[in-house]
Coordinates of C-alpha atoms in Angstrom, one line a residue:
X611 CA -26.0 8.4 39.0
X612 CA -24.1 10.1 41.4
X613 CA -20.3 10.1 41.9
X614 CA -20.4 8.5 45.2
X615 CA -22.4 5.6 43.6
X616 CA -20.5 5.1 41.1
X617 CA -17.3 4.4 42.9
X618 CA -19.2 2.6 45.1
X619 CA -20.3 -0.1 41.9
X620 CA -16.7 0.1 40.4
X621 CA -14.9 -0.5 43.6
X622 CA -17.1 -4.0 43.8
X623 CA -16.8 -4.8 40.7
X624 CA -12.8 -3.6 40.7
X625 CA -12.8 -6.3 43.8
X626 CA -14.2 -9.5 42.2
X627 CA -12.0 -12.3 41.0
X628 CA -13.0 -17.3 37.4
X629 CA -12.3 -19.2 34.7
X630 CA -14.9 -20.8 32.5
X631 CA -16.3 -21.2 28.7
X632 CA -19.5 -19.6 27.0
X633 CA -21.6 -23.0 26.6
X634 CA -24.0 -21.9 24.1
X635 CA -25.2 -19.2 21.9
X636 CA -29.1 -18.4 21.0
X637 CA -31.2 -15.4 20.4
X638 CA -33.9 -14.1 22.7
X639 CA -34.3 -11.3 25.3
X640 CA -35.4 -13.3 28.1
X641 CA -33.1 -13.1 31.4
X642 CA -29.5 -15.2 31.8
X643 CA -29.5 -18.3 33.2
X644 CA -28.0 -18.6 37.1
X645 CA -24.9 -20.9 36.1
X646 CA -25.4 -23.6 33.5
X647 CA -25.5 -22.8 30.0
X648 CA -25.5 -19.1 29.1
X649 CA -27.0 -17.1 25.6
X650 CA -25.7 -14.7 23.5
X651 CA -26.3 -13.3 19.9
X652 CA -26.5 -15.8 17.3
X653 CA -24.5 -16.8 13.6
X654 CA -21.2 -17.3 15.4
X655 CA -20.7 -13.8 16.8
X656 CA -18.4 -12.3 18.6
X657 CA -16.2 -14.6 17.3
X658 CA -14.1 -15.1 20.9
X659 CA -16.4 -14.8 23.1
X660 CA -14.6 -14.0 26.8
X661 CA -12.3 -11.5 25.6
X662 CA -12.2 -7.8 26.6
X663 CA -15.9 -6.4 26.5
X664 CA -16.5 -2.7 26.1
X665 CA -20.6 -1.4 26.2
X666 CA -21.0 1.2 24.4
X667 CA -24.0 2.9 25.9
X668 CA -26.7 5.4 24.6
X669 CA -27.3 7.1 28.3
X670 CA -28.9 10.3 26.6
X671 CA -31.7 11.7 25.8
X672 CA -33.8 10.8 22.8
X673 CA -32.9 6.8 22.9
X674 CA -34.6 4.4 25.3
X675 CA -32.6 4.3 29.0
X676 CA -30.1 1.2 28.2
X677 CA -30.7 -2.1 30.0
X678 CA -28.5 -5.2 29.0
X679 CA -30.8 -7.9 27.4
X680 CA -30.0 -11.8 28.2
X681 CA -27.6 -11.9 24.9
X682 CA -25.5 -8.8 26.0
X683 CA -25.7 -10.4 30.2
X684 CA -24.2 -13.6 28.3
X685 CA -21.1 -11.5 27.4
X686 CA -20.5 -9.8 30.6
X687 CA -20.8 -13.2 32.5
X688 CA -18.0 -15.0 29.9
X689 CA -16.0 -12.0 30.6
X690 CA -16.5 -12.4 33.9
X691 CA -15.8 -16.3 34.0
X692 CA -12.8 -15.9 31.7
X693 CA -10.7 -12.8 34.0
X694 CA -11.5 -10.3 30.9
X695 CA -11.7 -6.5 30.5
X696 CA -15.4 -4.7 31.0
X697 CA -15.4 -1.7 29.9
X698 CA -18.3 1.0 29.2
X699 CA -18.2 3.9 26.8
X700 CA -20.5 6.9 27.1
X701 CA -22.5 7.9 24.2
X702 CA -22.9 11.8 24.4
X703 CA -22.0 14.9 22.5
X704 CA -18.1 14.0 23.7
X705 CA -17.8 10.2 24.4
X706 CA -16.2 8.9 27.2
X707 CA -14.9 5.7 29.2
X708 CA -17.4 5.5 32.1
X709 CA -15.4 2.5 33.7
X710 CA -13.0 0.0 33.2
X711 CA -12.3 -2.9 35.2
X712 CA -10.7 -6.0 35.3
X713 CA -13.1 -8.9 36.6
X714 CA -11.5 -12.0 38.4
X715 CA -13.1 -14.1 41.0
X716 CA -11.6 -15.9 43.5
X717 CA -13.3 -19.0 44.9
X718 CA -12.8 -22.0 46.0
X719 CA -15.9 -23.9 44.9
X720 CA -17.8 -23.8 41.7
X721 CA -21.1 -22.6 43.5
X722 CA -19.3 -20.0 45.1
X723 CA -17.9 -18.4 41.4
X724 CA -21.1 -18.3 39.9
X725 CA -22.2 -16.6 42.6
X726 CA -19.4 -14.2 42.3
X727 CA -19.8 -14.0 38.7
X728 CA -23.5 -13.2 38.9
X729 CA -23.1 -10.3 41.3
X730 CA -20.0 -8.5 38.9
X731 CA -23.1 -9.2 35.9
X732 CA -25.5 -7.3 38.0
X733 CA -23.0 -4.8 38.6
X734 CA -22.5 -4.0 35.1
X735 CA -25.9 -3.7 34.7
X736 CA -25.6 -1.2 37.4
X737 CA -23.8 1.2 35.9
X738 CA -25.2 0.8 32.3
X739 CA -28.5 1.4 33.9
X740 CA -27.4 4.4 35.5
X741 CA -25.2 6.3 33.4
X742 CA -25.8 9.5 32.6
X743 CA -24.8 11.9 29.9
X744 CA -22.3 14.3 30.2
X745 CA -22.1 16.4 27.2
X746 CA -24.8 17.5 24.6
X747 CA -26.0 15.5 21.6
X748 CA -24.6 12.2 20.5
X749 CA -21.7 11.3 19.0
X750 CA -22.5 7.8 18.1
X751 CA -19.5 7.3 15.5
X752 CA -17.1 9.2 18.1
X753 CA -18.3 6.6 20.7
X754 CA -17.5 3.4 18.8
X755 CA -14.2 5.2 17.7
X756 CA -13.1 5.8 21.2
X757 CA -14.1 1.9 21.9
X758 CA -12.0 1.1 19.3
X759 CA -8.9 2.7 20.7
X760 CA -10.0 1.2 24.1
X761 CA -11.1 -2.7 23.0
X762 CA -8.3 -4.9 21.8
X763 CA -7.9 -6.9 19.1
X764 CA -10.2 -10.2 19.9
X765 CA -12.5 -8.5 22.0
X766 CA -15.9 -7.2 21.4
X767 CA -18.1 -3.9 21.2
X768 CA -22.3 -4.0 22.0
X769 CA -23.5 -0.3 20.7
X770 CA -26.9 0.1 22.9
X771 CA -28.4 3.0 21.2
X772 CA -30.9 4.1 18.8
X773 CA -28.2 5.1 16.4
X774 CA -29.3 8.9 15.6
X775 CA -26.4 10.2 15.9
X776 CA -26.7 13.9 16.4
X777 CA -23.1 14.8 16.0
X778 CA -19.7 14.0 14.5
X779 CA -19.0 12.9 11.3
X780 CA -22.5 10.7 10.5
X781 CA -25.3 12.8 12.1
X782 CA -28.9 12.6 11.1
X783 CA -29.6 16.0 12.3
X784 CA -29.2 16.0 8.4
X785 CA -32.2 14.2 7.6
X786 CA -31.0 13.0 4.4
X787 CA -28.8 10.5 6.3
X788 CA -32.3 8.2 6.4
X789 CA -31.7 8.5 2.4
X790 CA -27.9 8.0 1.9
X791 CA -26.4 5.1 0.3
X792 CA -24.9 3.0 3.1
X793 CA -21.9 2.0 0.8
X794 CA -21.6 5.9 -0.2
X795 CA -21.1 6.7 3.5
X796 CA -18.5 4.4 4.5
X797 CA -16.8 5.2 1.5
X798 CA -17.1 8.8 2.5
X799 CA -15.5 8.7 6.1
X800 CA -13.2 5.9 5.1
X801 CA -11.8 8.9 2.1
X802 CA -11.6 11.3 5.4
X803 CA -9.6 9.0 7.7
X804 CA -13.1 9.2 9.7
X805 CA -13.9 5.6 10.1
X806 CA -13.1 4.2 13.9
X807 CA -10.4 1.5 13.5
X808 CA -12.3 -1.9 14.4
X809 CA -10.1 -4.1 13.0
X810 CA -10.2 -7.8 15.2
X811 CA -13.1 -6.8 16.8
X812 CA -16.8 -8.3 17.0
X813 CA -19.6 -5.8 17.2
X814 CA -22.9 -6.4 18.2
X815 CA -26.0 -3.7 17.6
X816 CA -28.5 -3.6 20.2
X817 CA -31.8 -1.4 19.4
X818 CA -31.0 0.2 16.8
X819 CA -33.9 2.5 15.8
X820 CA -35.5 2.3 19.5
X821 CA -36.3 5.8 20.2
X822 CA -38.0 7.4 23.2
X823 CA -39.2 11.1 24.1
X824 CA -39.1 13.7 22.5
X825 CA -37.4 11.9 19.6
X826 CA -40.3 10.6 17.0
X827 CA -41.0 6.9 16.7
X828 CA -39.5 5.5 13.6
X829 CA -41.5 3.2 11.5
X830 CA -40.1 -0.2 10.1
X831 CA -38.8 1.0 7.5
X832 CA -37.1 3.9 8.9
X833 CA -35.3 1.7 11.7
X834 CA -34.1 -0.4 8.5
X835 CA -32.6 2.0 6.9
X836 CA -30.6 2.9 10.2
X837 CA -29.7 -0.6 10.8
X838 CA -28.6 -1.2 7.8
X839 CA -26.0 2.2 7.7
X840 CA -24.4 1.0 10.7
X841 CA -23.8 -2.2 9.6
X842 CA -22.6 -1.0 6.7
X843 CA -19.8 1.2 8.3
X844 CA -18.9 -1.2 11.3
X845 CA -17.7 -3.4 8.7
X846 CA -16.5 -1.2 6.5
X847 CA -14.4 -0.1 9.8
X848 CA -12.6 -3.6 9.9
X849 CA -15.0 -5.4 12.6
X850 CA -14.6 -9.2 12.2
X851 CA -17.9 -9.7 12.6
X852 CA -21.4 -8.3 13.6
X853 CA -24.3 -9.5 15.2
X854 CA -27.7 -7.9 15.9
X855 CA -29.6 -8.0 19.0
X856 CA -33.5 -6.6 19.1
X857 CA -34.9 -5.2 22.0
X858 CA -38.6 -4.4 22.7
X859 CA -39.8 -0.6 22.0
X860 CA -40.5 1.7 25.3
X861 CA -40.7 5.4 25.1
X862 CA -40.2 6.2 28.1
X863 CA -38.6 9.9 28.5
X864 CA -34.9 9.5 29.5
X865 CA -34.7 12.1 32.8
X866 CA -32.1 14.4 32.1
X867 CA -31.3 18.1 31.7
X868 CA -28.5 17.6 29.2
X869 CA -30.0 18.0 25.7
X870 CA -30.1 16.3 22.4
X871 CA -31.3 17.7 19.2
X872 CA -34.7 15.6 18.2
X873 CA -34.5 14.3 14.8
X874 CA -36.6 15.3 11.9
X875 CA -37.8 12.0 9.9
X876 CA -38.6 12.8 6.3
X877 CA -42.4 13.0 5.2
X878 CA -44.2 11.6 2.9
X879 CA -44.5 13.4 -0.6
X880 CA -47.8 15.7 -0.2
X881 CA -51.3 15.3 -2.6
X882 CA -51.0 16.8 -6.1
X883 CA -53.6 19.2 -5.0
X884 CA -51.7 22.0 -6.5
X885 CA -49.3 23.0 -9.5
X886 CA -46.0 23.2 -8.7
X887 CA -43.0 20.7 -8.0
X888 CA -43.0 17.1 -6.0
X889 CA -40.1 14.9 -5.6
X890 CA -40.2 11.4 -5.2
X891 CA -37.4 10.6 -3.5
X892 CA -35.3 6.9 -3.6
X893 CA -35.7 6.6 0.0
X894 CA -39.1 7.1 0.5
X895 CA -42.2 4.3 -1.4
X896 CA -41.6 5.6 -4.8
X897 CA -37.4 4.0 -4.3
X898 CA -35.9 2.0 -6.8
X899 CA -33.7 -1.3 -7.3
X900 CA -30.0 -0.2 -7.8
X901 CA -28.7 0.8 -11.3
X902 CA -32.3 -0.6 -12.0
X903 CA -35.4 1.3 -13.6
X904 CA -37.8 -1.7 -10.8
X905 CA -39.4 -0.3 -8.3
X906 CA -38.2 -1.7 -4.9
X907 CA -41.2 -2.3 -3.5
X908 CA -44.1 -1.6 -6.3
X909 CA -47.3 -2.2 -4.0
X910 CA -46.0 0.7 -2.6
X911 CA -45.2 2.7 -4.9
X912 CA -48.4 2.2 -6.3
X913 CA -50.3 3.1 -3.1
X914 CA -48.3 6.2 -2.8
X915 CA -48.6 7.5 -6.8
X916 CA -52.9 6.8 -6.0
X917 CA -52.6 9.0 -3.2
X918 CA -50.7 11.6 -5.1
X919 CA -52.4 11.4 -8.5
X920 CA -55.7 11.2 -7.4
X921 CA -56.6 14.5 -6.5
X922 CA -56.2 15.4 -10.5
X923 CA -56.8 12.3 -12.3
X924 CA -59.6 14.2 -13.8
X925 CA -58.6 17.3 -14.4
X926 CA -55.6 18.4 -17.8
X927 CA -52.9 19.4 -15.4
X928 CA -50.1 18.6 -17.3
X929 CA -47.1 16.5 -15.3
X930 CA -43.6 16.4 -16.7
X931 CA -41.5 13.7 -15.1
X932 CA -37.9 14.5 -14.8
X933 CA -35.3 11.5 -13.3
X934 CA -32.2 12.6 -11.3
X935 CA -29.2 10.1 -10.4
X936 CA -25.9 11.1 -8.3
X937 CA -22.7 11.9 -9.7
X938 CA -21.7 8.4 -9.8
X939 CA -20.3 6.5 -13.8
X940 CA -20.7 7.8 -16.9
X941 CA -23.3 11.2 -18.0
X942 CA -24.8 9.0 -20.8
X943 CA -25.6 6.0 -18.5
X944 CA -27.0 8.0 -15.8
X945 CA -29.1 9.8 -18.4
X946 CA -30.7 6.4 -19.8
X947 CA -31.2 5.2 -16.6
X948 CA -33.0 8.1 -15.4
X949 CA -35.3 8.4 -18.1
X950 CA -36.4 4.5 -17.8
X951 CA -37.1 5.6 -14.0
X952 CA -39.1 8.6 -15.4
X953 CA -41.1 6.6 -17.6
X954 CA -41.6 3.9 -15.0
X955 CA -43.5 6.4 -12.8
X956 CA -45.4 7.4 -16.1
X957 CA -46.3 4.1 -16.4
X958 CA -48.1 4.2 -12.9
X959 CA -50.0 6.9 -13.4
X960 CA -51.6 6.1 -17.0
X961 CA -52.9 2.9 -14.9
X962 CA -54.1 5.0 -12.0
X963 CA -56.2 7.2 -14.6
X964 CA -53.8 9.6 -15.8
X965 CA -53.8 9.7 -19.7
X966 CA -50.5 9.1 -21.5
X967 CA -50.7 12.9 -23.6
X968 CA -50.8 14.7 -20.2
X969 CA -47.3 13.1 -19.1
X970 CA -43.9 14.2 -20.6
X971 CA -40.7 12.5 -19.4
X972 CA -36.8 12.9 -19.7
X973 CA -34.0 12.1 -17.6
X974 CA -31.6 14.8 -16.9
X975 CA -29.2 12.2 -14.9
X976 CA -26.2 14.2 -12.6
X977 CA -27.0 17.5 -14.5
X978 CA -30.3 19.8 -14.9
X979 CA -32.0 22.2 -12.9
X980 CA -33.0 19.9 -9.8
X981 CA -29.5 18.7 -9.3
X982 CA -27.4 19.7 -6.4
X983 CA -23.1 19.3 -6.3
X984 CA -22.6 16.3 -4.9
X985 CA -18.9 15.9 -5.3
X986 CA -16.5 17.7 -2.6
X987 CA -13.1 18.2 -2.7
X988 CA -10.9 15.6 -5.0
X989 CA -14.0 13.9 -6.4
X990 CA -15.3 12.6 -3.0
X991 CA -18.9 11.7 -3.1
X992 CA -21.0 13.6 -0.5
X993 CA -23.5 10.8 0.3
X994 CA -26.3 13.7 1.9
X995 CA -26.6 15.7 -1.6
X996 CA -26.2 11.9 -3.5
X997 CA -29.3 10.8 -1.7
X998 CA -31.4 14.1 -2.7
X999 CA -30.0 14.0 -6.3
X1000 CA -31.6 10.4 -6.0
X1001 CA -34.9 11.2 -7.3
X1002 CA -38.0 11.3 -9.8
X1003 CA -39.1 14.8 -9.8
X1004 CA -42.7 15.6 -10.8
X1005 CA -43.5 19.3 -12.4
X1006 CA -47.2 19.9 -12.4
X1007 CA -48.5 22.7 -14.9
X1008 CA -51.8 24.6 -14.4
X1009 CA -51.1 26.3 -17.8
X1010 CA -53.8 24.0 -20.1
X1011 CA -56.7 25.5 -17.9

């Protein structure tokens, strides 16, 4: 969006002037109603609706080109009826406020402030539709900690984005963020005094996971696992409450020239067409319950052991199973339970055909060979190397041939 544009959209939204309640609350992305009752994301969140609103917008490459759904519409319009605070935030390699304006509208009939309050609605969409990045990559923790500073206490933050973050303190251009601990993270930029401060405030998540060109797709369970991290910090960041809002997928290309680093997703362990080392990873099919040798979905680890163990369930390769933990509670706990995960995946493959005298197991817990330091400075957990020491590692051996 050009600069001329945009003052011409903040100086009419800067120039309306109500007073009025948010009516009702539901959950669906069609369009907001003309007056009457209004929508907005369910389970009682934002908990005071009609207080300062701040957007915090994904205008960059890589995420889907932000529109406000009907929930998010809801919230400017109660801002709008109430006199509140809109404000947007720019999500880019160096976040920014991209406006901030007071809305009040002056009328002397109730027709004529819904009007009013519809046109400073579509005028917020506006700008959220038009925003464009500044800076390279994303800072998406950066942007919610500068809407932190921005929101006060009683208002509420919408993050539009995908949420893959390519910069700052939680960025997935480590692709083991898709496999960290959510609780190990907060705790980790919580240790660092990295958290944003959103103490008071209501935070809704809109898209999370929606990606467009050139960023890959993300499957279900990819866009969980992102979900569920940024829930995981926004309340770990003080935020009275959170709310989700889903929008549907389009990958259309966002047009600009400022870049963002694509994302690599992780891949799926290869066939054991060949000796040599495979690690099953707790993210991936082959994931376990917490502090729990279960698998935590076991139709799919199944499916994915067939796949792997097929290719030599007639041959004398010999596998040795070896289960890894983080550095987290006692050695001789985290040895047990890694060996009861080890044996768990033998278990699989003796039903899939592999017979028991070709396996070997043993659980090396936060120690052996495969285990990278994942404790920084003071004792801290890094939750990237925790989520690769997170793991059932098979060795194949040719040797018996």
């Amino acid at each position: 969006m050009t600069n001329h544009h945009t003052n011409r959209v903040l100086a009419g939204l800067l120039a309306l002037t109500t007073a009025a309640v948010l009516t009702a609350c539901s959950q669906n992305n069609g369009g907001t109603p003309a007056g009457g009752e209004t929508t907005g994301p369910a389970g009682g969140c934002p908990a005071s609706p009609g207080q300062a609103l701040t957007l915090v917008v994904g205008a960059r490459m890589g995420s889907q080109r932000p529109s406000l759904p009907s929930e998010v519409k809801a919230l400017v319009q109660t801002t709008a009826e109430q006199g509140g605070r809109v404000q947007v935030v720019r999500v880019d390699g160096q976040p920014t406020v991209a406006l901030s304006a007071d809305v009040k509208v002056d009328a002397q009939n109730d027709a004529r402030k819904q009007k009013k309050v519809a046109e400073a609605v579509e005028k917020v969409a506006s700008v959220v539709t038009q925003l464009e990045p500044k800076k390279a990559e994303a800072d998406v923790l950066g942007a919610l900690a500068e809407a932190g500073r921005v929101t006060p206490s009683g208002g509420t933050i919408v993050l539009i984005d995908s949420g893959l973050s390519t910069a700052g303190a939680l960025s997935y251009q480590d692709n083991r963020m898709f496999s960290v601990v959510p609780a190990d993270m907060a705790a980790y930029l919580k240790n660092g005094n990295l958290l944003p401060d959103l103490t008071g405030k209501s935070v809704v998540l809109v898209g999370l996971g929606g990606t467009a060109e050139p960023q890959a797709p993300l499957d279900e369970n990819l866009r969980g696992k992102v979900a569920e991290l940024w829930r995981t910090v926004v309340t770990a960041a003080g935020a009275g409450c959170t709310a989700e809002v889903q929008v549907a997928s389009r990958r259309d290309a966002f047009d600009t020239t400022v870049p963002v680093t694509p994302v690599k997703l992780p891949e799926p362990p290869p066939p054991f067409k060949e000796c040599g080392t495979t690690v099953l990873s707790d993210s991936g099919a082959v994931g376990f319950v917490p502090d729990q040798a279960e698998f935590r979905d076991p139709a799919a680890a199944e499916r994915t052991v067939r796949d792997l163990a097929t290719p030599v369930a007639g041959g004398n390769e010999k596998f040795t199973l070896i289960g890894n933990t983080a550095t987290v509670g006692p050695e001789a706990g985290l040895k047990e339970l890694s060996k009861r995960r080890a044996e768990k995946v033998k278990e699989l493959l003796v039903r899939l055909g592999i017979t028991a005298d070709r396996v070997t197991t043993r659980g090396d817990g936060a120690s052996g060979p495969h285990h990278v330091q994942d404790l920084g400075a003071g004792g801290v957990l890094l939750p990237g190397p925790a989520a690769q020491n997170r793991s059932v590692v098979v060795e194949l051996s040719c040797s018996a041939r």
